[in-house]
């Protein structure tokens, strides 16, 4: 499972950074890509990544500013041209449906059949056996969301040695013991699952926030995340500017990461005012209070390993 | 005056070619850029060109397929962010207004004040003292236009030697002689302008066609153009495919160029099936009947020199 940064700039594309898009390549069993925001030329960035438009299963839009959505019509057209048969669901604030539908209709694109668009409010927006996604409210002048993606806990491993000592040899019985709270053996012996199965392995948690002013109250939402992706449009010395424009500083992002005990903070949405080396200053500012900080770059990929049960 | 190719590919962006956009940098006295089509990431291509978004005065859209319009919302937002005070006029088929207005409204962009959108039919769509633009009807499944841009003829030069021989010395009288059909001198002598001014210098003519099947009847419209930009989506051996998909072959483009006695043919809208060297085959096919053929490449620039009066 990996997080791919396709575009990491703020507002306008530059030679260094494209406008926002991030992809989460889901674990192997799912074989799918979840995208977060889709600024103009996101499909161009995909040409330089191992990810394929046809594998995109969900697109989560944080807000409707152009640098987060203007790549959608082109990506959807290209995806349909490649005749992907994977259904695509798009989640975003009110208005996303009109933008997509008008763009596709006017240009004579025919992708509607495999497309579902959800105009959402904060809350649980998706859940299946393995994953759940919550949208949380941010503060950016227009409706803006963050997405908390959580993998459900996975059952611990069977204590095979203990079972052998109890005289129970491997076989179909092992599956029964794992699936039932109590399993009765042919000889009448009762096996309690909790005695022979290790503790649950916690799932992964990835918090990807859209543009926002500093909101310390998000601590509970992002608590313990494996990765927190937070915007860092301004440097630590411009908190007033950041607030006035609905953005955060690098230090504010680090404060949230620190208070919420996340494992790693990734700064993105970097203003074109900060060229290559200057942008590292943002990361340095954040590291002063939260050392596990990384600076996103276009096409940079972060691995998100499975949690072990003792972590 | 130059023609800048920003995107020269067909349908989808590739690593070699972006989707369609062409810019005409107008002569110095005008200091403006006229754009033809604006596929996704056209503003990104502009970052690598000497042309500035704020200098764009007119955008002519050939048709509403996504690869010709999806770059408009981003370009307009960036242009307004740069606070250009140049008014922008956009010309295109019915539907272009809805696409632009919905995209800008939904994303909270505020560029309307300096923007005029004309939904046009074939015919004269613009004329001022120096230039005129006609839209002509093409054949591409949906309404599709070509644009014929013509510079008006410029008055010839005053024959200064002849005037001196007639005893008329340089001074304000020279301007009068140039501006009036007949000028009466203080001594009663009458000077006919046609006797002392050389022949008009013909203006330049640039024909930029959108996607189209082969239309030999366009000969009259593009007759004598300095440059004909024609799509060449298919190779000479696939005229049936070309027709079925509403496109032309390289050879068909060359036939039109040859029949209409244009000075130079530029092939564009090249399918991603033709990689670098393969694409040269398209140009070679065209050159077999029209030697003055060039193949467009992204960021390639063609000079369009002033016509001399004897050309
Ligand atoms: Zn924003
Ligand atoms: Zn087309």
Coordinates of C-alpha atoms and ligand atoms in Angstrom, one line a residue:
Chain A
X1 CA 0.0 0.0 0.0
X2 CA 1.5 3.3 -1.1
X3 CA 0.7 7.0 -1.2
X4 CA 1.6 8.6 -4.5
X5 CA 1.9 12.4 -4.7
X6 CA 1.0 13.4 -8.3
X7 CA 0.7 17.2 -7.6
X8 CA 1.9 19.0 -4.6
X9 CA 1.6 22.7 -5.5
X10 CA -0.8 25.4 -4.3
X11 CA -3.2 27.3 -6.6
X12 CA -1.3 27.4 -9.9
X13 CA 0.9 24.8 -11.6
X14 CA 4.6 25.6 -11.8
X15 CA 7.5 24.0 -13.4
X16 CA 8.4 22.4 -10.0
X17 CA 4.9 21.3 -8.8
X18 CA 1.6 20.5 -10.4
X19 CA -1.7 21.3 -8.7
X20 CA -3.1 18.9 -6.2
X21 CA -3.7 15.2 -6.6
X22 CA -2.7 12.3 -4.4
X23 CA -3.3 8.6 -5.0
X24 CA -3.6 5.7 -2.5
X25 CA -2.8 2.4 -4.1
X26 CA -4.9 0.0 -2.1
X27 CA -3.5 -3.4 -0.9
X28 CA -3.1 -6.2 -3.4
X29 CA -6.3 -8.0 -2.6
X30 CA -8.2 -4.8 -3.7
X31 CA -6.0 -4.0 -6.8
X32 CA -7.5 -0.5 -6.9
X33 CA -6.5 3.1 -6.7
X34 CA -8.2 5.7 -4.6
X35 CA -7.5 9.3 -5.7
X36 CA -7.8 12.4 -3.6
X37 CA -8.3 15.6 -5.6
X38 CA -7.7 15.9 -9.3
X39 CA -6.2 19.3 -10.4
X40 CA -5.6 20.0 -14.1
X41 CA -3.1 17.7 -15.8
X42 CA -3.4 15.0 -13.2
X43 CA -3.9 12.5 -16.1
X44 CA -0.6 13.8 -17.5
X45 CA 1.2 13.1 -14.2
X46 CA -0.3 9.6 -14.2
X47 CA 1.6 9.0 -17.5
X48 CA 4.8 9.2 -15.4
X49 CA 3.5 6.9 -12.6
X50 CA 2.9 3.2 -12.4
X51 CA -0.8 3.9 -11.7
X52 CA -3.3 3.4 -14.5
X53 CA -6.5 5.5 -14.9
X54 CA -8.5 2.4 -15.4
X55 CA -7.6 1.1 -11.9
X56 CA -9.1 4.2 -10.2
X57 CA -12.1 3.0 -8.1
X58 CA -12.8 6.1 -6.0
X59 CA -12.0 9.8 -6.3
X60 CA -12.5 11.9 -3.1
X61 CA -12.6 15.7 -3.7
X62 CA -11.8 17.9 -0.8
X63 CA -13.3 21.1 -2.3
X64 CA -14.2 22.7 -5.5
X65 CA -11.4 25.2 -6.1
X66 CA -10.1 24.8 -9.6
X67 CA -6.7 23.5 -8.6
X68 CA -8.4 20.5 -7.0
X69 CA -11.0 19.6 -9.7
X70 CA -10.1 20.9 -13.2
X71 CA -8.4 17.6 -14.1
X72 CA -11.5 15.5 -13.6
X73 CA -13.2 15.9 -17.0
X74 CA -10.0 14.9 -18.9
X75 CA -9.2 12.0 -16.6
X76 CA -12.7 10.7 -16.9
X77 CA -12.7 11.0 -20.7
X78 CA -9.3 9.2 -20.9
X79 CA -10.5 6.5 -18.5
X80 CA -13.6 5.8 -20.5
X81 CA -11.5 5.8 -23.8
X82 CA -9.4 3.0 -22.2
X83 CA -12.7 1.1 -21.7
X84 CA -12.1 0.4 -18.0
X85 CA -15.0 -1.7 -16.8
X86 CA -14.3 -0.8 -13.1
X87 CA -17.1 1.3 -11.7
X88 CA -15.9 4.7 -10.5
X89 CA -17.4 6.5 -7.5
X90 CA -16.7 10.2 -6.9
X91 CA -17.3 11.9 -3.6
X92 CA -17.2 15.6 -3.1
X93 CA -19.1 18.7 -1.9
X94 CA -22.3 20.0 -3.5
X95 CA -21.6 21.3 -7.0
X96 CA -19.2 18.5 -8.1
X97 CA -22.0 16.7 -9.9
X98 CA -22.9 19.8 -12.0
X99 CA -19.3 20.4 -12.9
X100 CA -18.6 16.9 -14.1
X101 CA -22.0 16.4 -15.8
X102 CA -21.8 19.7 -17.7
X103 CA -18.2 19.2 -18.8
X104 CA -18.9 15.7 -20.1
X105 CA -22.2 16.6 -21.7
X106 CA -20.9 19.7 -23.5
X107 CA -17.9 17.8 -24.9
X108 CA -20.0 14.8 -26.0
X109 CA -18.3 12.4 -23.6
X110 CA -20.1 9.3 -22.8
X111 CA -18.9 8.0 -19.4
X112 CA -22.1 8.3 -17.4
X113 CA -22.8 4.6 -17.3
X114 CA -19.9 3.6 -15.1
X115 CA -19.9 6.7 -12.9
X116 CA -21.6 7.4 -9.6
X117 CA -21.2 10.9 -8.1
X118 CA -22.0 11.4 -4.4
X119 CA -22.4 14.9 -3.1
X120 CA -21.5 14.5 0.5
X121 CA -21.7 16.1 4.0
X122 CA -19.2 15.4 6.8
X123 CA -19.7 11.9 8.3
X124 CA -19.2 8.2 7.3
X125 CA -19.3 8.2 3.5
X126 CA -18.1 4.6 2.8
X127 CA -17.7 1.3 4.6
X128 CA -17.2 -2.3 3.5
X129 CA -15.7 -5.4 5.1
X130 CA -12.2 -4.0 5.0
X131 CA -12.3 -0.2 5.0
X132 CA -14.2 2.8 6.2
X133 CA -13.9 6.4 5.1
X134 CA -15.1 9.5 7.1
X135 CA -15.3 13.0 5.8
X136 CA -14.5 15.7 8.3
X137 CA -15.2 19.4 8.0
X138 CA -12.3 21.8 7.5
X139 CA -12.2 25.7 7.3
X140 CA -11.3 27.2 3.9
X141 CA -13.9 29.8 3.0
X142 CA -15.9 27.4 0.8
X143 CA -17.0 23.9 2.0
X144 CA -13.9 21.8 2.3
X145 CA -13.4 18.3 3.6
X146 CA -10.6 16.0 5.0
X147 CA -10.8 12.3 4.5
X148 CA -10.0 9.7 7.2
X149 CA -9.4 6.4 5.6
X150 CA -9.3 3.5 8.1
X151 CA -8.5 -0.2 7.5
X152 CA -10.5 -2.4 9.8
X153 CA -8.6 -4.4 12.4
X154 CA -7.5 -7.8 11.2
X155 CA -7.9 -10.9 13.5
X156 CA -4.7 -12.0 15.2
X157 CA -2.9 -15.3 14.3
X158 CA -3.8 -18.7 15.5
X159 CA -1.4 -19.9 18.3
X160 CA -0.5 -23.1 16.4
X161 CA 2.0 -24.3 19.0
X162 CA -0.5 -24.0 21.8
X163 CA -3.1 -25.9 19.8
X164 CA -0.6 -28.7 19.1
X165 CA 0.2 -28.9 22.8
X166 CA -3.6 -29.3 23.4
X167 CA -3.5 -32.2 21.0
X168 CA -5.3 -30.5 18.2
X169 CA -3.6 -31.1 14.9
X170 CA -3.8 -28.8 11.9
X171 CA -6.8 -29.3 9.6
X172 CA -10.3 -27.8 8.8
X173 CA -10.9 -27.5 12.6
X174 CA -8.4 -24.7 12.7
X175 CA -10.6 -22.5 10.5
X176 CA -13.6 -23.3 12.7
X177 CA -11.7 -22.3 15.8
X178 CA -10.8 -19.0 14.2
X179 CA -14.3 -18.2 13.0
X180 CA -16.3 -19.2 16.1
X181 CA -16.2 -17.8 19.5
X182 CA -16.3 -21.3 21.0
X183 CA -15.7 -24.5 19.1
X184 CA -16.7 -27.9 20.5
X185 CA -14.5 -30.8 19.5
X186 CA -15.8 -34.3 18.7
X187 CA -14.5 -35.4 22.2
X188 CA -16.7 -32.7 23.9
X189 CA -13.7 -30.4 24.7
X190 CA -14.6 -26.7 24.3
X191 CA -12.0 -24.3 22.8
X192 CA -12.4 -20.6 23.4
X193 CA -11.1 -18.6 20.5
X194 CA -9.7 -15.9 22.7
X195 CA -7.4 -18.5 24.3
X196 CA -5.8 -19.6 21.1
X197 CA -5.8 -16.5 18.9
X198 CA -3.4 -13.6 19.3
X199 CA -4.6 -10.0 19.6
X200 CA -6.2 -8.2 16.6
X201 CA -3.8 -6.4 14.3
X202 CA -4.9 -2.8 14.1
X203 CA -5.6 -1.5 10.6
X204 CA -3.9 1.4 8.9
X205 CA -5.2 4.9 9.2
X206 CA -4.5 7.6 6.6
X207 CA -5.7 11.1 7.1
X208 CA -5.7 13.3 4.0
X209 CA -6.9 16.8 4.6
X210 CA -7.8 19.5 2.1
X211 CA -7.0 23.1 2.3
X212 CA -7.6 24.5 5.8
X213 CA -6.7 27.0 8.4
X214 CA -5.2 25.5 11.6
X215 CA -7.9 23.4 13.4
X216 CA -6.4 22.0 16.6
X217 CA -9.8 20.3 17.3
X218 CA -9.1 17.8 14.5
X219 CA -6.8 16.0 17.0
X220 CA -9.5 13.4 17.7
X221 CA -10.2 12.7 14.1
X222 CA -6.6 12.2 13.1
X223 CA -5.4 10.6 16.4
X224 CA -2.8 7.9 15.8
X225 CA -2.9 8.0 12.0
X226 CA -0.1 6.2 10.2
X227 CA 0.1 9.1 7.9
X228 CA -1.3 12.6 8.2
X229 CA -1.2 14.6 4.9
X230 CA -1.6 18.3 5.8
X231 CA -1.3 21.4 3.7
X232 CA 1.5 23.8 4.3
X233 CA 0.9 26.7 2.1
X234 CA 2.7 29.2 4.3
X235 CA 5.9 29.3 6.2
X236 CA 6.0 29.4 10.0
X237 CA 6.5 33.2 10.1
X238 CA 3.2 34.0 8.3
X239 CA 0.3 32.6 10.5
X240 CA -1.8 35.8 9.8
X241 CA -1.5 35.4 6.0
X242 CA -2.3 31.7 6.3
X243 CA -5.4 32.4 8.3
X244 CA -6.5 35.3 6.1
X245 CA -6.3 33.0 3.0
X246 CA -7.8 29.9 4.6
X247 CA -4.5 28.1 4.8
X248 CA -2.0 26.7 7.4
X249 CA 1.7 27.1 8.2
X250 CA 4.2 24.3 8.3
X251 CA 4.4 24.7 12.1
X252 CA 0.6 24.5 12.5
X253 CA 0.5 21.3 10.5
X254 CA 3.3 19.9 12.8
X255 CA 1.3 21.0 15.9
X256 CA -1.6 18.9 14.9
X257 CA 0.6 16.0 14.0
X258 CA 2.3 16.1 17.4
X259 CA -0.9 16.6 19.4
X260 CA -2.6 13.7 17.6
X261 CA 0.3 11.4 18.0
X262 CA 0.4 10.5 14.3
X263 CA 3.3 8.4 13.0
X264 CA 4.3 10.5 10.0
X265 CA 3.4 13.9 8.8
X266 CA 3.6 14.8 5.0
X267 CA 3.4 18.4 4.1
X268 CA 1.9 19.3 0.7
X269 CA 0.1 22.2 -1.1
X270 CA 3.4 24.1 -1.3
X271 CA 3.3 27.6 -2.7
X272 CA 5.3 28.4 -5.8
X273 CA 7.0 31.1 -3.8
X274 CA 9.0 28.3 -2.2
X275 CA 11.4 26.9 -4.8
X276 CA 13.2 23.6 -4.3
X277 CA 15.5 24.4 -1.4
X278 CA 13.2 27.0 0.1
X279 CA 10.5 24.4 0.4
X280 CA 12.8 22.3 2.6
X281 CA 12.7 25.2 5.1
X282 CA 9.0 24.3 5.6
X283 CA 9.9 20.8 6.5
X284 CA 12.6 22.0 8.8
X285 CA 10.2 24.2 10.6
X286 CA 7.8 21.4 11.1
X287 CA 10.5 19.0 12.3
X288 CA 11.4 21.4 15.1
X289 CA 8.3 20.1 16.9
X290 CA 7.5 17.0 14.9
X291 CA 10.6 15.2 13.7
X292 CA 8.7 12.6 11.6
X293 CA 7.9 15.1 8.9
X294 CA 8.4 14.7 5.2
X295 CA 7.9 17.2 2.3
X296 CA 5.8 15.9 -0.6
X297 CA 7.3 16.3 -4.1
X298 CA 5.5 15.5 -7.3
X299 CA 5.8 11.8 -8.1
X300 CA 7.2 11.0 -4.6
X301 CA 5.8 7.7 -3.2
X302 CA 5.5 6.7 0.5
X303 CA 5.1 3.1 1.5
X304 CA 2.5 2.4 4.2
X305 CA 3.4 -0.9 5.7
X306 CA 1.0 -3.2 7.5
X307 CA 0.8 -2.7 11.2
X308 CA 2.1 -5.5 13.4
X309 CA -0.1 -6.5 16.4
X310 CA 2.4 -5.1 18.9
X311 CA 2.7 -1.6 17.3
Chain B
X1 CA 4.5 37.3 -36.0
X2 CA 4.8 33.6 -35.1
X3 CA 2.7 30.5 -34.8
X4 CA 3.5 28.5 -31.5
X5 CA 2.3 25.0 -31.3
X6 CA 1.6 24.2 -27.6
X7 CA -0.1 20.8 -28.1
X8 CA -0.1 18.7 -31.3
X9 CA -1.6 15.4 -30.2
X10 CA -5.0 13.8 -31.0
X11 CA -7.6 12.9 -28.4
X12 CA -5.4 12.0 -25.4
X13 CA -2.2 13.5 -24.0
X14 CA 0.9 11.4 -24.3
X15 CA 4.5 11.9 -23.2
X16 CA 5.4 13.1 -26.7
X17 CA 2.5 15.4 -27.4
X18 CA -0.1 17.3 -25.4
X19 CA -3.6 17.8 -26.6
X20 CA -4.4 20.7 -29.0
X21 CA -3.5 24.3 -28.6
X22 CA -1.9 26.8 -31.0
X23 CA -1.0 30.4 -30.4
X24 CA -0.5 33.2 -32.9
X25 CA 1.6 35.9 -31.5
X26 CA 0.3 39.0 -33.3
X27 CA 2.6 41.7 -34.8
X28 CA 4.4 44.0 -32.4
X29 CA 1.9 46.9 -32.8
X30 CA -0.7 44.6 -31.3
X31 CA 1.4 43.0 -28.6
X32 CA -1.2 40.3 -28.2
X33 CA -1.7 36.6 -28.4
X34 CA -4.5 34.8 -30.2
X35 CA -5.1 31.2 -29.1
X36 CA -6.7 28.4 -31.1
X37 CA -8.2 25.6 -28.9
X38 CA -7.1 25.0 -25.3
X39 CA -6.8 21.3 -24.4
X40 CA -6.0 20.3 -20.8
X41 CA -2.6 21.5 -19.5
X42 CA -2.3 24.3 -22.1
X43 CA -1.4 26.6 -19.2
X44 CA 1.3 24.1 -18.3
X45 CA 2.7 24.3 -21.8
X46 CA 2.7 28.1 -21.7
X47 CA 5.2 27.8 -18.7
X48 CA 7.7 26.5 -21.3
X49 CA 6.9 29.2 -23.9
X50 CA 7.7 32.9 -24.1
X51 CA 4.0 33.6 -24.3
X52 CA 2.2 35.0 -21.2
X53 CA -1.4 34.1 -20.2
X54 CA -2.1 37.8 -19.5
X55 CA -1.3 38.7 -23.1
X56 CA -4.0 36.4 -24.5
X57 CA -6.6 38.7 -26.2
X58 CA -8.7 36.1 -28.1
X59 CA -9.3 32.4 -27.9
X60 CA -10.9 30.7 -30.9
X61 CA -12.4 27.2 -30.1
X62 CA -12.8 24.9 -33.1
X63 CA -15.1 22.4 -31.4
X64 CA -16.1 21.2 -27.9
X65 CA -14.4 17.8 -27.7
X66 CA -12.5 17.7 -24.4
X67 CA -9.1 17.6 -25.9
X68 CA -9.8 21.1 -27.3
X69 CA -11.4 22.8 -24.4
X70 CA -10.6 21.2 -21.0
X71 CA -7.7 23.6 -20.4
X72 CA -9.9 26.7 -20.5
X73 CA -11.1 26.8 -16.9
X74 CA -7.5 26.5 -15.5
X75 CA -6.1 29.0 -18.0
X76 CA -8.8 31.6 -17.3
X77 CA -8.3 31.2 -13.5
X78 CA -4.5 31.6 -13.8
X79 CA -4.9 34.5 -16.1
X80 CA -7.2 36.3 -13.6
X81 CA -4.9 35.4 -10.7
X82 CA -2.2 37.3 -12.6
X83 CA -4.5 40.3 -12.7
X84 CA -4.3 40.9 -16.4
X85 CA -6.4 44.0 -17.4
X86 CA -6.6 42.9 -21.0
X87 CA -10.1 42.0 -22.0
X88 CA -10.4 38.5 -23.3
X89 CA -12.9 37.4 -25.9
X90 CA -13.6 33.7 -26.5
X91 CA -15.3 32.4 -29.7
X92 CA -16.7 29.0 -30.1
X93 CA -19.7 26.8 -31.0
X94 CA -22.9 26.7 -28.9
X95 CA -22.2 25.2 -25.5
X96 CA -18.8 26.8 -24.8
X97 CA -20.5 29.5 -22.7
X98 CA -22.2 26.9 -20.4
X99 CA -18.9 25.0 -20.0
X100 CA -16.9 28.0 -19.0
X101 CA -19.5 29.6 -16.8
X102 CA -20.3 26.5 -14.9
X103 CA -16.6 25.6 -14.4
X104 CA -15.8 29.1 -13.1
X105 CA -18.9 29.4 -10.9
X106 CA -18.6 26.0 -9.3
X107 CA -15.0 26.6 -8.4
X108 CA -15.7 30.1 -7.0
X109 CA -13.5 31.8 -9.7
X110 CA -14.3 35.4 -10.4
X111 CA -13.1 36.2 -13.9
X112 CA -16.4 37.2 -15.5
X113 CA -15.8 40.9 -15.6
X114 CA -13.0 40.8 -18.2
X115 CA -14.4 38.0 -20.2
X116 CA -16.7 38.0 -23.3
X117 CA -17.9 34.7 -24.8
X118 CA -19.3 34.6 -28.3
X119 CA -21.2 31.5 -29.4
X120 CA -20.7 31.7 -33.1
X121 CA -21.9 30.3 -36.5
X122 CA -19.8 30.2 -39.6
X123 CA -19.2 33.6 -41.1
X124 CA -17.2 36.8 -40.3
X125 CA -16.7 36.8 -36.6
X126 CA -14.2 39.6 -36.1
X127 CA -12.9 42.6 -38.0
X128 CA -11.0 45.8 -37.1
X129 CA -8.7 48.2 -39.0
X130 CA -5.9 45.6 -39.4
X131 CA -7.4 42.1 -39.3
X132 CA -10.5 40.0 -40.1
X133 CA -11.4 36.5 -39.0
X134 CA -13.9 34.2 -40.7
X135 CA -15.2 30.9 -39.2
X136 CA -15.8 28.2 -41.7
X137 CA -17.8 25.0 -41.3
X138 CA -15.9 21.7 -41.1
X139 CA -17.2 18.1 -40.8
X140 CA -16.4 16.2 -37.6
X141 CA -19.6 14.7 -36.2
X142 CA -20.3 17.7 -33.9
X143 CA -20.2 21.3 -34.9
X144 CA -16.6 22.2 -35.8
X145 CA -15.0 25.3 -37.2
X146 CA -11.9 26.4 -39.0
X147 CA -10.6 29.9 -38.6
X148 CA -9.3 32.0 -41.5
X149 CA -7.2 34.9 -40.1
X150 CA -6.4 37.6 -42.6
X151 CA -4.3 40.7 -42.3
X152 CA -5.7 43.6 -44.3
X153 CA -3.5 44.9 -47.2
X154 CA -1.1 47.6 -46.2
X155 CA -0.7 50.7 -48.5
X156 CA 2.4 50.7 -50.6
X157 CA 5.4 53.0 -50.1
X158 CA 5.6 56.6 -51.3
X159 CA 7.8 56.9 -54.4
X160 CA 10.1 59.6 -52.8
X161 CA 12.5 59.8 -55.8
X162 CA 9.6 60.5 -58.2
X163 CA 8.2 63.2 -55.9
X164 CA 11.6 64.9 -55.6
X165 CA 11.9 64.9 -59.4
X166 CA 8.4 66.6 -59.5
X167 CA 9.9 69.3 -57.2
X168 CA 8.0 68.2 -54.1
X169 CA 10.4 68.1 -51.0
X170 CA 9.7 65.9 -48.0
X171 CA 7.5 67.4 -45.3
X172 CA 3.9 67.2 -44.0
X173 CA 2.7 67.3 -47.6
X174 CA 3.9 63.7 -48.0
X175 CA 1.4 62.5 -45.5
X176 CA -1.4 64.3 -47.2
X177 CA -0.4 62.8 -50.5
X178 CA -0.5 59.3 -49.0
X179 CA -3.9 59.8 -47.2
X180 CA -5.8 61.5 -50.0
X181 CA -6.7 60.3 -53.5
X182 CA -5.8 63.6 -55.0
X183 CA -3.8 66.4 -53.3
X184 CA -3.7 70.0 -54.6
X185 CA -0.5 71.8 -54.1
X186 CA -0.3 75.6 -53.2
X187 CA 0.7 76.2 -56.9
X188 CA -2.5 74.5 -58.1
X189 CA -0.7 71.3 -59.3
X190 CA -2.8 68.1 -58.6
X191 CA -1.0 65.0 -57.4
X192 CA -2.8 61.6 -57.9
X193 CA -1.9 59.2 -55.1
X194 CA -1.9 56.2 -57.5
X195 CA 0.9 57.9 -59.5
X196 CA 3.3 58.3 -56.5
X197 CA 2.5 55.3 -54.2
X198 CA 3.6 51.8 -54.9
X199 CA 1.1 48.9 -55.0
X200 CA -0.5 47.7 -51.8
X201 CA 1.4 45.1 -49.8
X202 CA -0.9 42.1 -49.3
X203 CA -1.6 41.0 -45.8
X204 CA -0.8 37.7 -44.3
X205 CA -3.4 34.9 -44.3
X206 CA -3.3 32.0 -41.8
X207 CA -5.8 29.2 -42.0
X208 CA -6.2 27.1 -38.8
X209 CA -8.6 24.2 -39.2
X210 CA -10.2 22.1 -36.4
X211 CA -10.7 18.4 -36.7
X212 CA -12.3 17.4 -40.0
X213 CA -12.8 14.8 -42.7
X214 CA -11.3 15.8 -46.0
X215 CA -13.2 18.7 -47.5
X216 CA -11.8 19.6 -51.0
X217 CA -14.4 22.4 -51.2
X218 CA -12.4 24.4 -48.6
X219 CA -10.0 25.3 -51.4
X220 CA -11.6 28.7 -51.9
X221 CA -11.5 29.5 -48.2
X222 CA -7.8 28.7 -47.7
X223 CA -6.7 29.9 -51.2
X224 CA -3.2 31.4 -51.1
X225 CA -2.8 31.2 -47.3
X226 CA 0.7 31.8 -46.0
X227 CA 0.1 28.9 -43.6
X228 CA -2.5 26.2 -43.6
X229 CA -2.7 24.3 -40.3
X230 CA -4.5 21.0 -41.0
X231 CA -5.1 18.0 -38.9
X232 CA -3.5 14.7 -39.9
X233 CA -4.8 12.2 -37.5
X234 CA -4.3 9.2 -39.8
X235 CA -1.7 8.0 -42.2
X236 CA -2.2 8.0 -46.0
X237 CA -3.2 4.3 -46.0
X238 CA -6.2 4.7 -43.8
X239 CA -8.6 7.1 -45.5
X240 CA -11.7 4.9 -44.5
X241 CA -10.7 5.0 -40.8
X242 CA -10.1 8.7 -41.1
X243 CA -13.5 9.3 -42.6
X244 CA -15.3 7.0 -40.2
X245 CA -13.8 8.9 -37.2
X246 CA -14.3 12.4 -38.7
X247 CA -10.6 12.9 -39.4
X248 CA -8.2 13.3 -42.4
X249 CA -5.1 11.6 -43.6
X250 CA -1.8 13.4 -44.2
X251 CA -2.2 13.0 -48.0
X252 CA -5.7 14.6 -47.8
X253 CA -4.3 17.6 -46.0
X254 CA -1.6 17.9 -48.6
X255 CA -4.2 17.7 -51.4
X256 CA -6.1 20.7 -50.0
X257 CA -2.8 22.6 -49.5
X258 CA -1.8 21.9 -53.1
X259 CA -5.2 22.7 -54.7
X260 CA -5.4 25.9 -52.7
X261 CA -1.9 27.0 -53.5
X262 CA -1.0 27.7 -49.9
X263 CA 2.6 28.6 -49.2
X264 CA 3.1 26.2 -46.3
X265 CA 1.2 23.3 -44.8
X266 CA 1.7 22.3 -41.1
X267 CA 0.3 19.0 -40.1
X268 CA -0.9 18.6 -36.5
X269 CA -3.4 16.6 -34.3
X270 CA -1.1 13.6 -34.6
X271 CA -2.3 10.3 -33.1
X272 CA -0.2 8.8 -30.2
X273 CA 0.0 5.7 -32.5
X274 CA 2.7 7.5 -34.4
X275 CA 5.8 7.9 -32.2
X276 CA 8.5 10.3 -33.0
X277 CA 10.0 8.8 -36.1
X278 CA 6.7 7.3 -37.3
X279 CA 5.2 10.7 -37.2
X280 CA 7.7 11.9 -39.8
X281 CA 6.2 9.3 -42.2
X282 CA 3.0 11.5 -42.2
X283 CA 5.0 14.5 -43.2
X284 CA 6.8 12.4 -45.9
X285 CA 3.5 11.2 -47.3
X286 CA 2.2 14.8 -47.5
X287 CA 5.5 16.0 -49.1
X288 CA 5.0 13.5 -52.0
X289 CA 2.4 15.9 -53.4
X290 CA 3.1 19.1 -51.4
X291 CA 6.8 19.6 -50.6
X292 CA 6.3 22.7 -48.4
X293 CA 4.9 20.5 -45.6
X294 CA 6.1 20.7 -41.9
X295 CA 5.2 18.5 -39.0
X296 CA 4.1 20.3 -35.9
X297 CA 5.8 19.4 -32.6
X298 CA 4.9 20.6 -29.1
X299 CA 6.7 24.0 -28.5
X300 CA 7.7 24.3 -32.2
X301 CA 7.5 27.9 -33.5
X302 CA 7.0 29.0 -37.1
X303 CA 7.8 32.5 -38.2
X304 CA 5.3 34.2 -40.5
X305 CA 7.2 37.0 -42.2
X306 CA 5.5 40.1 -43.7
X307 CA 4.6 39.8 -47.3
X308 CA 6.5 42.0 -49.7
X309 CA 4.5 43.8 -52.4
X310 CA 5.9 41.7 -55.2
X311 CA 5.0 38.4 -53.7
Ligands
LIG1 ZN1 -8.4 25.8 -2.1
LIG2 ZN1 -12.4 16.3 -32.1

